[in-house]
Amino acid sequence: MELNSRQVEQWGIFEATLDGPSDGNPTRDVELSARFECGDHILEPEGFYDGDGVYRVRLMPDRQGEWRFTTRSNVAELDGRTG
């Protein structure tokens, strides 16, 4: 599933918001990160649980160009999301 794309200026903040599980202890039990790529440049920030079943991954692009990302998670509904 692809998340909506939008423009973010260099050094601005891009935030991917994903819905996921809220049961158990999401801050301890759920692993989330994303692989962002712009050409051959790769950044892999960690995501976090923000409450009420909402997870976020943020990136501050350090160069201009088209960025793409794929999420990685030990929870199926958060894994493999792209944008």
N, CA, C and O atoms as CSV, one atom per row, in Angstrom:
chain,resi,resn,atom,element,x,y,z
A,1,MET,N,N,0.849,-1.180,0.000
A,1,MET,CA,C,0.000,0.000,0.000
A,1,MET,C,C,0.890,1.237,0.000
A,1,MET,O,O,1.832,1.339,0.785
A,2,GLU,N,N,0.586,2.150,-0.867
A,2,GLU,CA,C,1.400,3.359,-0.960
A,2,GLU,C,C,0.719,4.497,-0.212
A,2,GLU,O,O,-0.485,4.720,-0.339
A,3,LEU,N,N,1.520,5.205,0.566
A,3,LEU,CA,C,1.026,6.379,1.276
A,3,LEU,C,C,1.055,7.580,0.346
A,3,LEU,O,O,1.860,7.631,-0.584
A,4,ASN,N,N,0.194,8.529,0.590
A,4,ASN,CA,C,0.150,9.738,-0.248
A,4,ASN,C,C,1.505,10.426,-0.259
A,4,ASN,O,O,2.189,10.505,0.762
A,5,SER,N,N,1.876,10.917,-1.423
A,5,SER,CA,C,3.134,11.641,-1.530
A,5,SER,C,C,2.858,13.135,-1.429
A,5,SER,O,O,1.755,13.605,-1.709
A,6,ARG,N,N,3.873,13.857,-1.026
A,6,ARG,CA,C,3.760,15.307,-0.953
A,6,ARG,C,C,5.157,15.883,-1.031
A,6,ARG,O,O,6.151,15.180,-0.847
A,7,GLN,N,N,5.213,17.168,-1.306
A,7,GLN,CA,C,6.513,17.828,-1.398
A,7,GLN,C,C,6.917,18.355,-0.029
A,7,GLN,O,O,6.105,18.904,0.716
A,8,VAL,N,N,8.185,18.172,0.275
A,8,VAL,CA,C,8.778,18.684,1.505
A,8,VAL,C,C,10.070,19.372,1.098
A,8,VAL,O,O,10.869,18.806,0.352
A,9,GLU,N,N,10.275,20.571,1.577
A,9,GLU,CA,C,11.508,21.274,1.216
A,9,GLU,C,C,12.705,20.656,1.925
A,9,GLU,O,O,12.568,20.020,2.970
A,10,GLN,N,N,13.884,20.856,1.335
A,10,GLN,CA,C,15.110,20.369,1.964
A,10,GLN,C,C,15.198,20.953,3.362
A,10,GLN,O,O,14.989,22.151,3.555
A,11,TRP,N,N,15.506,20.116,4.330
A,11,TRP,CA,C,15.601,20.435,5.751
A,11,TRP,C,C,14.229,20.630,6.400
A,11,TRP,O,O,14.154,20.954,7.585
A,12,GLY,N,N,13.144,20.437,5.642
A,12,GLY,CA,C,11.811,20.399,6.233
A,12,GLY,C,C,11.598,19.022,6.855
A,12,GLY,O,O,12.495,18.179,6.814
A,13,ILE,N,N,10.429,18.789,7.427
A,13,ILE,CA,C,10.164,17.503,8.067
A,13,ILE,C,C,9.058,16.769,7.323
A,13,ILE,O,O,7.951,17.282,7.156
A,14,PHE,N,N,9.381,15.559,6.880
A,14,PHE,CA,C,8.397,14.665,6.301
A,14,PHE,C,C,7.974,13.693,7.395
A,14,PHE,O,O,8.814,13.184,8.138
A,15,GLU,N,N,6.685,13.437,7.492
A,15,GLU,CA,C,6.186,12.498,8.484
A,15,GLU,C,C,5.220,11.519,7.831
A,15,GLU,O,O,4.223,11.928,7.236
A,16,ALA,N,N,5.513,10.237,7.942
A,16,ALA,CA,C,4.603,9.187,7.502
A,16,ALA,C,C,3.807,8.754,8.722
A,16,ALA,O,O,4.390,8.426,9.756
A,17,THR,N,N,2.494,8.749,8.616
A,17,THR,CA,C,1.608,8.350,9.707
A,17,THR,C,C,0.924,7.050,9.306
A,17,THR,O,O,0.329,6.949,8.233
A,18,LEU,N,N,1.020,6.060,10.185
A,18,LEU,CA,C,0.472,4.737,9.891
A,18,LEU,C,C,-0.414,4.271,11.037
A,18,LEU,O,O,-0.131,4.546,12.204
A,19,ASP,N,N,-1.480,3.569,10.699
A,19,ASP,CA,C,-2.342,2.957,11.708
A,19,ASP,C,C,-1.843,1.549,11.977
A,19,ASP,O,O,-1.487,0.811,11.059
A,20,GLY,N,N,-1.823,1.188,13.267
A,20,GLY,CA,C,-1.346,-0.131,13.653
A,20,GLY,C,C,-1.959,-0.562,14.960
A,20,GLY,O,O,-2.920,0.051,15.426
A,21,PRO,N,N,-1.416,-1.614,15.566
A,21,PRO,CA,C,-1.986,-2.157,16.789
A,21,PRO,C,C,-1.784,-1.243,17.995
A,21,PRO,O,O,-0.780,-0.541,18.109
A,22,SER,N,N,-2.759,-1.276,18.880
A,22,SER,CA,C,-2.631,-0.503,20.124
A,22,SER,C,C,-2.708,-1.407,21.348
A,22,SER,O,O,-2.566,-0.940,22.479
A,23,ASP,N,N,-2.932,-2.702,21.124
A,23,ASP,CA,C,-3.028,-3.621,22.257
A,23,ASP,C,C,-1.641,-4.016,22.746
A,23,ASP,O,O,-0.650,-3.791,22.051
A,24,GLY,N,N,-1.567,-4.593,23.914
A,24,GLY,CA,C,-0.284,-4.979,24.489
A,24,GLY,C,C,0.519,-3.742,24.862
A,24,GLY,O,O,-0.032,-2.767,25.374
A,25,ASN,N,N,1.802,-3.783,24.609
A,25,ASN,CA,C,2.693,-2.656,24.890
A,25,ASN,C,C,3.391,-2.261,23.583
A,25,ASN,O,O,4.512,-2.699,23.325
A,26,PRO,N,N,2.732,-1.430,22.754
A,26,PRO,CA,C,3.288,-1.093,21.431
A,26,PRO,C,C,4.680,-0.473,21.483
A,26,PRO,O,O,5.478,-0.684,20.571
A,27,THR,N,N,4.982,0.282,22.524
A,27,THR,CA,C,6.302,0.921,22.575
A,27,THR,C,C,7.415,-0.099,22.767
A,27,THR,O,O,8.561,0.157,22.400
A,28,ARG,N,N,7.092,-1.236,23.330
A,28,ARG,CA,C,8.100,-2.271,23.548
A,28,ARG,C,C,7.996,-3.410,22.533
A,28,ARG,O,O,9.013,-3.969,22.122
A,29,ASP,N,N,6.775,-3.753,22.129
A,29,ASP,CA,C,6.557,-4.936,21.305
A,29,ASP,C,C,6.655,-4.690,19.803
A,29,ASP,O,O,6.909,-5.627,19.045
A,30,VAL,N,N,6.461,-3.458,19.360
A,30,VAL,CA,C,6.429,-3.163,17.921
A,30,VAL,C,C,7.718,-2.470,17.497
A,30,VAL,O,O,8.120,-1.457,18.070
A,31,GLU,N,N,8.354,-3.040,16.482
A,31,GLU,CA,C,9.543,-2.422,15.884
A,31,GLU,C,C,9.116,-1.783,14.573
A,31,GLU,O,O,8.392,-2.393,13.786
A,32,LEU,N,N,9.564,-0.552,14.337
A,32,LEU,CA,C,9.217,0.156,13.109
A,32,LEU,C,C,10.382,1.037,12.684
A,32,LEU,O,O,10.953,1.771,13.491
A,33,SER,N,N,10.719,0.953,11.413
A,33,SER,CA,C,11.709,1.843,10.818
A,33,SER,C,C,11.312,2.013,9.356
A,33,SER,O,O,10.384,1.365,8.870
A,34,ALA,N,N,12.023,2.887,8.672
A,34,ALA,CA,C,11.772,3.068,7.241
A,34,ALA,C,C,13.103,3.281,6.537
A,34,ALA,O,O,14.028,3.878,7.088
A,35,ARG,N,N,13.179,2.788,5.324
A,35,ARG,CA,C,14.364,2.983,4.483
A,35,ARG,C,C,13.984,4.029,3.446
A,35,ARG,O,O,13.161,3.775,2.567
A,36,PHE,N,N,14.589,5.207,3.554
A,36,PHE,CA,C,14.369,6.308,2.612
A,36,PHE,C,C,15.525,6.340,1.623
A,36,PHE,O,O,16.689,6.259,2.014
A,37,GLU,N,N,15.198,6.461,0.336
A,37,GLU,CA,C,16.219,6.486,-0.704
A,37,GLU,C,C,16.006,7.665,-1.637
A,37,GLU,O,O,14.885,7.957,-2.053
A,38,CYS,N,N,17.106,8.334,-1.956
A,38,CYS,CA,C,17.122,9.398,-2.950
A,38,CYS,C,C,18.362,9.131,-3.793
A,38,CYS,O,O,19.481,9.456,-3.393
A,39,GLY,N,N,18.149,8.532,-4.970
A,39,GLY,CA,C,19.293,8.088,-5.762
A,39,GLY,C,C,20.024,6.998,-5.000
A,39,GLY,O,O,19.412,6.010,-4.595
A,40,ASP,N,N,21.339,7.166,-4.797
A,40,ASP,CA,C,22.102,6.167,-4.049
A,40,ASP,C,C,22.277,6.546,-2.578
A,40,ASP,O,O,23.018,5.889,-1.849
A,41,HIS,N,N,21.596,7.603,-2.147
A,41,HIS,CA,C,21.662,8.067,-0.759
A,41,HIS,C,C,20.552,7.388,0.048
A,41,HIS,O,O,19.390,7.406,-0.358
A,42,ILE,N,N,20.907,6.792,1.186
A,42,ILE,CA,C,19.943,6.039,1.999
A,42,ILE,C,C,19.983,6.521,3.441
A,42,ILE,O,O,21.057,6.699,4.015
A,43,LEU,N,N,18.805,6.731,4.022
A,43,LEU,CA,C,18.662,7.041,5.438
A,43,LEU,C,C,17.633,6.076,6.027
A,43,LEU,O,O,16.648,5.743,5.367
A,44,GLU,N,N,17.856,5.623,7.275
A,44,GLU,CA,C,16.962,4.646,7.882
A,44,GLU,C,C,16.562,5.055,9.302
A,44,GLU,O,O,17.084,4.513,10.276
A,45,PRO,N,N,15.639,6.011,9.418
A,45,PRO,CA,C,15.205,6.432,10.751
A,45,PRO,C,C,14.269,5.410,11.403
A,45,PRO,O,O,13.569,4.658,10.725
A,46,GLU,N,N,14.279,5.409,12.717
A,46,GLU,CA,C,13.364,4.586,13.496
A,46,GLU,C,C,12.018,5.291,13.588
A,46,GLU,O,O,11.949,6.520,13.596
A,47,GLY,N,N,10.963,4.513,13.658
A,47,GLY,CA,C,9.634,5.057,13.871
A,47,GLY,C,C,9.290,4.988,15.353
A,47,GLY,O,O,10.074,4.490,16.161
A,48,PHE,N,N,8.115,5.489,15.700
A,48,PHE,CA,C,7.697,5.460,17.100
A,48,PHE,C,C,6.182,5.372,17.208
A,48,PHE,O,O,5.450,5.725,16.283
A,49,TYR,N,N,5.734,4.892,18.364
A,49,TYR,CA,C,4.311,4.806,18.665
A,49,TYR,C,C,3.884,6.131,19.278
A,49,TYR,O,O,4.513,6.624,20.214
A,50,ASP,N,N,2.796,6.711,18.737
A,50,ASP,CA,C,2.340,8.024,19.188
A,50,ASP,C,C,1.009,7.960,19.939
A,50,ASP,O,O,0.416,8.998,20.236
A,51,GLY,N,N,0.536,6.748,20.248
A,51,GLY,CA,C,-0.704,6.577,21.000
A,51,GLY,C,C,-1.909,6.333,20.104
A,51,GLY,O,O,-1.905,6.696,18.928
A,52,ASP,N,N,-2.932,5.720,20.669
A,52,ASP,CA,C,-4.201,5.465,19.975
A,52,ASP,C,C,-4.032,4.719,18.651
A,52,ASP,O,O,-4.768,4.982,17.700
A,53,GLY,N,N,-3.081,3.800,18.577
A,53,GLY,CA,C,-2.882,3.007,17.371
A,53,GLY,C,C,-2.183,3.738,16.233
A,53,GLY,O,O,-2.204,3.265,15.097
A,54,VAL,N,N,-1.564,4.886,16.516
A,54,VAL,CA,C,-0.891,5.684,15.487
A,54,VAL,C,C,0.628,5.565,15.647
A,54,VAL,O,O,1.175,5.728,16.738
A,55,TYR,N,N,1.287,5.277,14.521
A,55,TYR,CA,C,2.744,5.172,14.472
A,55,TYR,C,C,3.263,6.212,13.497
A,55,TYR,O,O,2.588,6.547,12.524
A,56,ARG,N,N,4.458,6.724,13.755
A,56,ARG,CA,C,5.024,7.759,12.893
A,56,ARG,C,C,6.501,7.478,12.606
A,56,ARG,O,O,7.231,6.940,13.440
A,57,VAL,N,N,6.908,7.861,11.400
A,57,VAL,CA,C,8.319,7.852,11.007
A,57,VAL,C,C,8.582,9.220,10.413
A,57,VAL,O,O,7.833,9.686,9.554
A,58,ARG,N,N,9.645,9.866,10.868
A,58,ARG,CA,C,9.970,11.219,10.389
A,58,ARG,C,C,11.330,11.237,9.700
A,58,ARG,O,O,12.247,10.492,10.045
A,59,LEU,N,N,11.415,12.122,8.709
A,59,LEU,CA,C,12.678,12.313,7.993
A,59,LEU,C,C,12.839,13.788,7.671
A,59,LEU,O,O,11.886,14.453,7.265
A,60,MET,N,N,14.037,14.287,7.853
A,60,MET,CA,C,14.400,15.632,7.423
A,60,MET,C,C,15.324,15.464,6.218
A,60,MET,O,O,16.511,15.189,6.394
A,61,PRO,N,N,14.805,15.624,4.998
A,61,PRO,CA,C,15.626,15.396,3.803
A,61,PRO,C,C,16.854,16.302,3.782
A,61,PRO,O,O,16.750,17.519,3.935
A,62,ASP,N,N,18.012,15.686,3.591
A,62,ASP,CA,C,19.259,16.460,3.595
A,62,ASP,C,C,19.757,16.774,2.192
A,62,ASP,O,O,20.871,17.266,2.012
A,63,ARG,N,N,18.919,16.484,1.196
A,63,ARG,CA,C,19.253,16.830,-0.184
A,63,ARG,C,C,17.972,16.917,-0.994
A,63,ARG,O,O,16.933,16.381,-0.609
A,64,GLN,N,N,18.068,17.599,-2.112
A,64,GLN,CA,C,16.927,17.748,-2.995
A,64,GLN,C,C,16.826,16.543,-3.912
A,64,GLN,O,O,17.829,15.903,-4.228
A,65,GLY,N,N,15.618,16.244,-4.333
A,65,GLY,CA,C,15.397,15.132,-5.246
A,65,GLY,C,C,14.168,14.347,-4.852
A,65,GLY,O,O,13.466,14.697,-3.903
A,66,GLU,N,N,13.918,13.291,-5.585
A,66,GLU,CA,C,12.765,12.450,-5.306
A,66,GLU,C,C,13.146,11.368,-4.299
A,66,GLU,O,O,14.036,10.555,-4.550
A,67,TRP,N,N,12.469,11.371,-3.176
A,67,TRP,CA,C,12.696,10.399,-2.121
A,67,TRP,C,C,11.597,9.348,-2.164
A,67,TRP,O,O,10.438,9.658,-2.438
A,68,ARG,N,N,11.966,8.120,-1.895
A,68,ARG,CA,C,11.010,7.015,-1.779
A,68,ARG,C,C,11.322,6.286,-0.477
A,68,ARG,O,O,12.467,6.267,-0.025
A,69,PHE,N,N,10.293,5.687,0.120
A,69,PHE,CA,C,10.546,4.933,1.337
A,69,PHE,C,C,9.740,3.645,1.370
A,69,PHE,O,O,8.714,3.502,0.706
A,70,THR,N,N,10.249,2.708,2.176
A,70,THR,CA,C,9.571,1.451,2.477
A,70,THR,C,C,9.721,1.214,3.968
A,70,THR,O,O,10.821,1.300,4.514
A,71,THR,N,N,8.605,0.914,4.625
A,71,THR,CA,C,8.663,0.661,6.064
A,71,THR,C,C,9.090,-0.770,6.333
A,71,THR,O,O,8.910,-1.665,5.507
A,72,ARG,N,N,9.661,-0.957,7.514
A,72,ARG,CA,C,10.051,-2.284,7.993
A,72,ARG,C,C,9.514,-2.424,9.410
A,72,ARG,O,O,9.699,-1.539,10.246
A,73,SER,N,N,8.856,-3.531,9.666
A,73,SER,CA,C,8.273,-3.743,10.989
A,73,SER,C,C,8.102,-5.228,11.255
A,73,SER,O,O,8.010,-6.032,10.327
A,74,ASN,N,N,8.059,-5.584,12.537
A,74,ASN,CA,C,7.754,-6.952,12.923
A,74,ASN,C,C,6.241,-7.177,12.995
A,74,ASN,O,O,5.792,-8.258,13.373
A,75,VAL,N,N,5.457,-6.156,12.631
A,75,VAL,CA,C,3.995,-6.239,12.590
A,75,VAL,C,C,3.564,-6.104,11.128
A,75,VAL,O,O,3.894,-5.122,10.462
A,76,ALA,N,N,2.827,-7.094,10.641
A,76,ALA,CA,C,2.471,-7.152,9.223
A,76,ALA,C,C,1.791,-5.890,8.711
A,76,ALA,O,O,2.090,-5.443,7.603
A,77,GLU,N,N,0.886,-5.307,9.485
A,77,GLU,CA,C,0.138,-4.136,8.978
A,77,GLU,C,C,0.997,-2.873,8.867
A,77,GLU,O,O,0.569,-1.901,8.244
A,78,LEU,N,N,2.193,-2.865,9.453
A,78,LEU,CA,C,3.108,-1.721,9.344
A,78,LEU,C,C,4.275,-2.004,8.397
A,78,LEU,O,O,5.006,-1.084,8.029
A,79,ASP,N,N,4.454,-3.246,8.004
A,79,ASP,CA,C,5.591,-3.646,7.196
A,79,ASP,C,C,5.312,-3.499,5.706
A,79,ASP,O,O,4.227,-3.836,5.233
A,80,GLY,N,N,6.304,-2.992,4.968
A,80,GLY,CA,C,6.204,-2.918,3.512
A,80,GLY,C,C,5.339,-1.788,2.970
A,80,GLY,O,O,4.965,-1.802,1.798
A,81,ARG,N,N,5.024,-0.830,3.796
A,81,ARG,CA,C,4.276,0.349,3.310
A,81,ARG,C,C,5.243,1.222,2.538
A,81,ARG,O,O,6.399,1.372,2.936
A,82,THR,N,N,4.787,1.794,1.446
A,82,THR,CA,C,5.677,2.580,0.590
A,82,THR,C,C,5.106,3.969,0.335
A,82,THR,O,O,3.912,4.218,0.497
A,83,GLY,N,N,5.988,4.848,-0.064
A,83,GLY,CA,C,5.572,6.203,-0.411
A,83,GLY,C,C,6.680,6.928,-1.111
A,83,GLY,O,O,6.518,8.090,-1.484
